[in-house]
mmCIF file of C-alpha atoms in Angstrom:
data_model
loop_
_atom_site.group_PDB
_atom_site.id
_atom_site.type_symbol
_atom_site.label_atom_id
_atom_site.label_comp_id
_atom_site.label_asym_id
_atom_site.label_seq_id
_atom_site.Cartn_x
_atom_site.Cartn_y
_atom_site.Cartn_z
ATOM 1 C CA UNK F 1 -144.493 283.919 -38.431
ATOM 2 C CA UNK F 2 -144.784 281.028 -42.028
ATOM 3 C CA UNK F 3 -145.057 277.752 -40.209
ATOM 4 C CA UNK F 4 -146.944 275.132 -41.224
ATOM 5 C CA UNK F 5 -148.460 272.252 -39.177
ATOM 6 C CA UNK F 6 -149.426 269.068 -40.790
ATOM 7 C CA UNK F 7 -151.182 266.551 -39.362
ATOM 8 C CA UNK F 8 -151.692 263.770 -40.617
ATOM 9 C CA UNK F 9 -149.815 262.547 -44.338
ATOM 10 C CA UNK F 10 -147.794 265.219 -46.625
ATOM 11 C CA UNK F 11 -147.209 264.311 -49.879
ATOM 12 C CA UNK F 12 -144.878 265.914 -52.298
ATOM 13 C CA UNK F 13 -144.799 265.643 -55.437
ATOM 14 C CA UNK F 14 -141.387 268.252 -56.909
ATOM 15 C CA UNK F 15 -139.041 268.703 -55.480
ATOM 16 C CA UNK F 16 -138.722 270.507 -51.819
ATOM 17 C CA UNK F 17 -137.460 273.717 -51.637
ATOM 18 C CA UNK F 18 -136.278 275.337 -48.153
ATOM 19 C CA UNK F 19 -134.012 278.977 -48.049
ATOM 20 C CA UNK F 20 -132.655 277.189 -44.226
ATOM 21 C CA UNK F 21 -132.336 274.126 -42.426
ATOM 22 C CA UNK F 22 -134.453 271.245 -42.539
ATOM 23 C CA UNK F 23 -135.682 269.084 -39.430
ATOM 24 C CA UNK F 24 -138.319 265.743 -39.028
ATOM 25 C CA UNK F 25 -139.650 265.045 -35.889
ATOM 26 C CA UNK F 26 -141.379 262.604 -33.972
ATOM 27 C CA UNK F 27 -143.487 263.651 -30.717
ATOM 28 C CA UNK F 28 -141.506 267.199 -31.401
ATOM 29 C CA UNK F 29 -137.426 264.895 -30.845
ATOM 30 C CA UNK F 30 -136.028 265.705 -34.054
ATOM 31 C CA UNK F 31 -134.920 262.245 -35.988
ATOM 32 C CA UNK F 32 -133.574 264.213 -38.873
ATOM 33 C CA UNK F 33 -131.261 267.296 -40.042
ATOM 34 C CA UNK F 34 -130.379 269.420 -43.283
ATOM 35 C CA UNK F 35 -128.748 272.238 -42.174
ATOM 36 C CA UNK F 36 -127.982 275.237 -44.561
ATOM 37 C CA UNK F 37 -124.625 275.381 -43.868
ATOM 38 C CA UNK F 38 -125.330 270.759 -45.779
ATOM 39 C CA UNK F 39 -124.469 268.946 -43.402
ATOM 40 C CA UNK F 40 -126.984 266.469 -42.174
ATOM 41 C CA UNK F 41 -127.607 264.606 -39.522
ATOM 42 C CA UNK F 42 -130.241 260.901 -38.437
ATOM 43 C CA UNK F 43 -131.618 259.024 -35.801
ATOM 44 C CA UNK F 44 -132.064 255.824 -37.524
ATOM 45 C CA UNK F 45 -129.605 254.441 -40.152
ATOM 46 C CA UNK F 46 -129.557 255.512 -43.271
ATOM 47 C CA UNK F 47 -130.787 253.564 -46.276
ATOM 48 C CA UNK F 48 -129.845 253.531 -49.816
ATOM 49 C CA UNK F 49 -130.552 252.152 -52.919
ATOM 50 C CA UNK F 50 -126.808 253.745 -54.731
ATOM 51 C CA UNK F 51 -123.998 254.203 -54.157
ATOM 52 C CA UNK F 52 -122.611 257.444 -51.545
ATOM 53 C CA UNK F 53 -119.581 259.386 -51.691
ATOM 54 C CA UNK F 54 -118.281 261.716 -49.009
ATOM 55 C CA UNK F 55 -115.671 264.426 -50.537
ATOM 56 C CA UNK F 56 -114.435 265.167 -47.305
ATOM 57 C CA UNK F 57 -113.882 263.168 -43.312
ATOM 58 C CA UNK F 58 -116.632 260.664 -42.519
ATOM 59 C CA UNK F 59 -116.643 260.820 -38.893
ATOM 60 C CA UNK F 60 -118.198 257.480 -37.469
ATOM 61 C CA UNK F 61 -118.794 257.700 -33.293
ATOM 62 C CA UNK F 62 -119.267 255.101 -31.363
ATOM 63 C CA UNK F 63 -120.137 252.757 -33.550
ATOM 64 C CA UNK F 64 -119.190 249.836 -36.139
ATOM 65 C CA UNK F 65 -118.996 249.692 -40.297
ATOM 66 C CA UNK F 66 -120.092 246.658 -41.477
ATOM 67 C CA UNK F 67 -119.946 246.095 -45.302
ATOM 68 C CA UNK F 68 -122.101 242.712 -46.501
ATOM 69 C CA UNK F 69 -123.484 241.906 -49.021
ATOM 70 C CA UNK F 70 -126.273 242.883 -51.512
ATOM 71 C CA UNK F 71 -128.819 240.670 -49.463
ATOM 72 C CA UNK F 72 -127.246 241.729 -46.206
ATOM 73 C CA UNK F 73 -127.137 238.244 -44.602
ATOM 74 C CA UNK F 74 -123.479 238.653 -44.490
ATOM 75 C CA UNK F 75 -121.167 240.543 -43.160
ATOM 76 C CA UNK F 76 -118.225 241.028 -45.238
ATOM 77 C CA UNK F 77 -115.699 243.397 -43.283
ATOM 78 C CA UNK F 78 -115.221 245.165 -40.548
ATOM 79 C CA UNK F 79 -114.458 248.093 -39.059
ATOM 80 C CA UNK F 80 -115.347 249.025 -35.366
ATOM 81 C CA UNK F 81 -115.027 251.840 -33.704
ATOM 82 C CA UNK F 82 -111.347 250.945 -31.919
ATOM 83 C CA UNK F 83 -109.990 250.723 -35.113
ATOM 84 C CA UNK F 84 -109.923 247.136 -35.347
ATOM 85 C CA UNK F 85 -110.191 245.152 -38.870
ATOM 86 C CA UNK F 86 -111.516 242.615 -40.393
ATOM 87 C CA UNK F 87 -112.476 240.899 -43.666
ATOM 88 C CA UNK F 88 -113.796 237.602 -45.244
ATOM 89 C CA UNK F 89 -111.997 237.714 -48.109
ATOM 90 C CA UNK F 90 -108.809 238.691 -49.255
ATOM 91 C CA UNK F 91 -106.713 241.989 -49.171
ATOM 92 C CA UNK F 92 -104.966 243.522 -51.302
ATOM 93 C CA UNK F 93 -102.648 245.873 -50.124
ATOM 94 C CA UNK F 94 -100.351 247.913 -53.475
ATOM 95 C CA UNK F 95 -97.836 249.642 -51.577
ATOM 96 C CA UNK F 96 -96.378 249.445 -47.891
ATOM 97 C CA UNK F 97 -97.432 247.392 -45.305
ATOM 98 C CA UNK F 98 -97.303 249.018 -41.500
ATOM 99 C CA UNK F 99 -97.985 247.596 -38.442
ATOM 100 C CA UNK F 100 -96.697 248.772 -35.435
ATOM 101 C CA UNK F 101 -96.592 245.115 -33.298
ATOM 102 C CA UNK F 102 -96.905 241.937 -34.654
ATOM 103 C CA UNK F 103 -98.243 240.077 -37.958
ATOM 104 C CA UNK F 104 -99.379 236.842 -38.028
ATOM 105 C CA UNK F 105 -100.639 234.346 -41.017
ATOM 106 C CA UNK F 106 -103.227 232.186 -40.793
ATOM 107 C CA UNK F 107 -105.385 229.333 -42.134
ATOM 108 C CA UNK F 108 -108.200 228.607 -40.756
ATOM 109 C CA UNK F 109 -107.464 230.062 -36.872
ATOM 110 C CA UNK F 110 -103.760 228.516 -36.501
ATOM 111 C CA UNK F 111 -100.905 230.652 -37.712
ATOM 112 C CA UNK F 112 -98.013 229.162 -40.234
ATOM 113 C CA UNK F 113 -95.711 232.181 -39.632
ATOM 114 C CA UNK F 114 -95.128 235.163 -37.800
ATOM 115 C CA UNK F 115 -93.051 238.516 -37.908
ATOM 116 C CA UNK F 116 -93.192 240.040 -33.535
ATOM 117 C CA UNK F 117 -92.556 243.361 -32.408
ATOM 118 C CA UNK F 118 -89.264 242.212 -31.282
ATOM 119 C CA UNK F 119 -87.250 241.468 -34.546
ATOM 120 C CA UNK F 120 -88.119 237.346 -33.781
ATOM 121 C CA UNK F 121 -89.949 235.157 -36.836
ATOM 122 C CA UNK F 122 -91.647 232.416 -37.078
ATOM 123 C CA UNK F 123 -92.869 229.715 -40.282
ATOM 124 C CA UNK F 124 -94.851 226.740 -39.811
ATOM 125 C CA UNK F 125 -93.731 225.203 -42.864
ATOM 126 C CA UNK F 126 -91.737 225.668 -45.547
ATOM 127 C CA UNK F 127 -89.178 228.995 -45.948
ATOM 128 C CA UNK F 128 -88.065 229.602 -49.368
ATOM 129 C CA UNK F 129 -85.438 232.558 -50.706
ATOM 130 C CA UNK F 130 -84.925 232.956 -54.230
ATOM 131 C CA UNK F 131 -81.783 234.906 -53.291
ATOM 132 C CA UNK F 132 -79.031 235.425 -50.818
ATOM 133 C CA UNK F 133 -79.953 234.884 -47.064
ATOM 134 C CA UNK F 134 -77.445 237.476 -45.377
ATOM 135 C CA UNK F 135 -77.164 237.041 -41.832
ATOM 136 C CA UNK F 136 -75.850 239.453 -39.312
ATOM 137 C CA UNK F 137 -75.542 238.097 -35.758
ATOM 138 C CA UNK F 138 -73.462 235.646 -34.590
ATOM 139 C CA UNK F 139 -74.647 232.287 -35.419
ATOM 140 C CA UNK F 140 -77.062 230.256 -37.099
ATOM 141 C CA UNK F 141 -78.854 227.364 -35.191
ATOM 142 C CA UNK F 142 -80.786 225.020 -36.820
ATOM 143 C CA UNK F 143 -83.396 222.738 -34.281
ATOM 144 C CA UNK F 144 -84.553 218.799 -34.797
ATOM 145 C CA UNK F 145 -87.920 219.266 -31.960
ATOM 146 C CA UNK F 146 -85.534 220.110 -29.193
ATOM 147 C CA UNK F 147 -82.007 219.374 -30.335
ATOM 148 C CA UNK F 148 -79.144 221.548 -31.827
ATOM 149 C CA UNK F 149 -77.855 219.764 -34.606
ATOM 150 C CA UNK F 150 -75.667 222.065 -36.636
ATOM 151 C CA UNK F 151 -74.731 225.627 -35.377
ATOM 152 C CA UNK F 152 -72.816 228.112 -37.459
ATOM 153 C CA UNK F 153 -71.036 230.173 -35.729
ATOM 154 C CA UNK F 154 -69.854 234.239 -37.409
ATOM 155 C CA UNK F 155 -66.663 233.043 -36.732
ATOM 156 C CA UNK F 156 -66.163 230.923 -38.757
ATOM 157 C CA UNK F 157 -66.415 227.897 -37.014
ATOM 158 C CA UNK F 158 -69.262 225.258 -36.510
ATOM 159 C CA UNK F 159 -70.732 222.099 -34.985
ATOM 160 C CA UNK F 160 -72.918 219.427 -36.245
ATOM 161 C CA UNK F 161 -74.210 216.407 -34.323
ATOM 162 C CA UNK F 162 -74.229 213.533 -37.204
ATOM 163 C CA UNK F 163 -71.456 213.512 -39.705
ATOM 164 C CA UNK F 164 -70.325 216.175 -42.673
ATOM 165 C CA UNK F 165 -70.432 214.184 -45.685
ATOM 166 C CA UNK F 166 -68.201 217.032 -48.255
ATOM 167 C CA UNK F 167 -69.209 215.967 -52.725
ATOM 168 C CA UNK F 168 -65.964 217.861 -53.382
ATOM 169 C CA UNK F 169 -62.713 218.914 -52.071
ATOM 170 C CA UNK F 170 -62.117 220.158 -48.951
ATOM 171 C CA UNK F 171 -58.434 222.340 -48.558
ATOM 172 C CA UNK F 172 -57.725 222.279 -44.534
ATOM 173 C CA UNK F 173 -55.880 226.758 -43.000
ATOM 174 C CA UNK F 174 -55.476 225.175 -40.099
ATOM 175 C CA UNK F 175 -55.666 221.578 -38.190
ATOM 176 C CA UNK F 176 -58.363 219.259 -39.290
#
């Protein structure tokens, strides 16, 4: 039937060609296989000293992908089977970042800026705008701690908790 078996080590010094599938078994259990349709599976890890190229889908079932440094001592990035990912260094996005949820910007684990999925946002430091700030809500409110200090409303009125200093001229169109 063309079957061969070896009790010890078999050494092949050149190419191994098979017209069909290739199976590696241990105690009758298949541990690795390369099928004649080009697919392959391995019961353990796959180690390569070169690049792994995939021309099609790469499917990961019930595992996490860890990208490690050259020595294998530090995990630099992970992608879990739940779709959660983390990166130890910078991640570059060349076009659009779309998030179906909230976006947090952190430094040392401390949230410095956030855009929440309810449309609100907050920043712990200064926010600089290089152009106009357009607002379409009811009012612009400025607080110092819990105290409201300034409110400018969309009907053109405003209130100030302290004095109002005008540098230049002022024109009153109603009673002042």
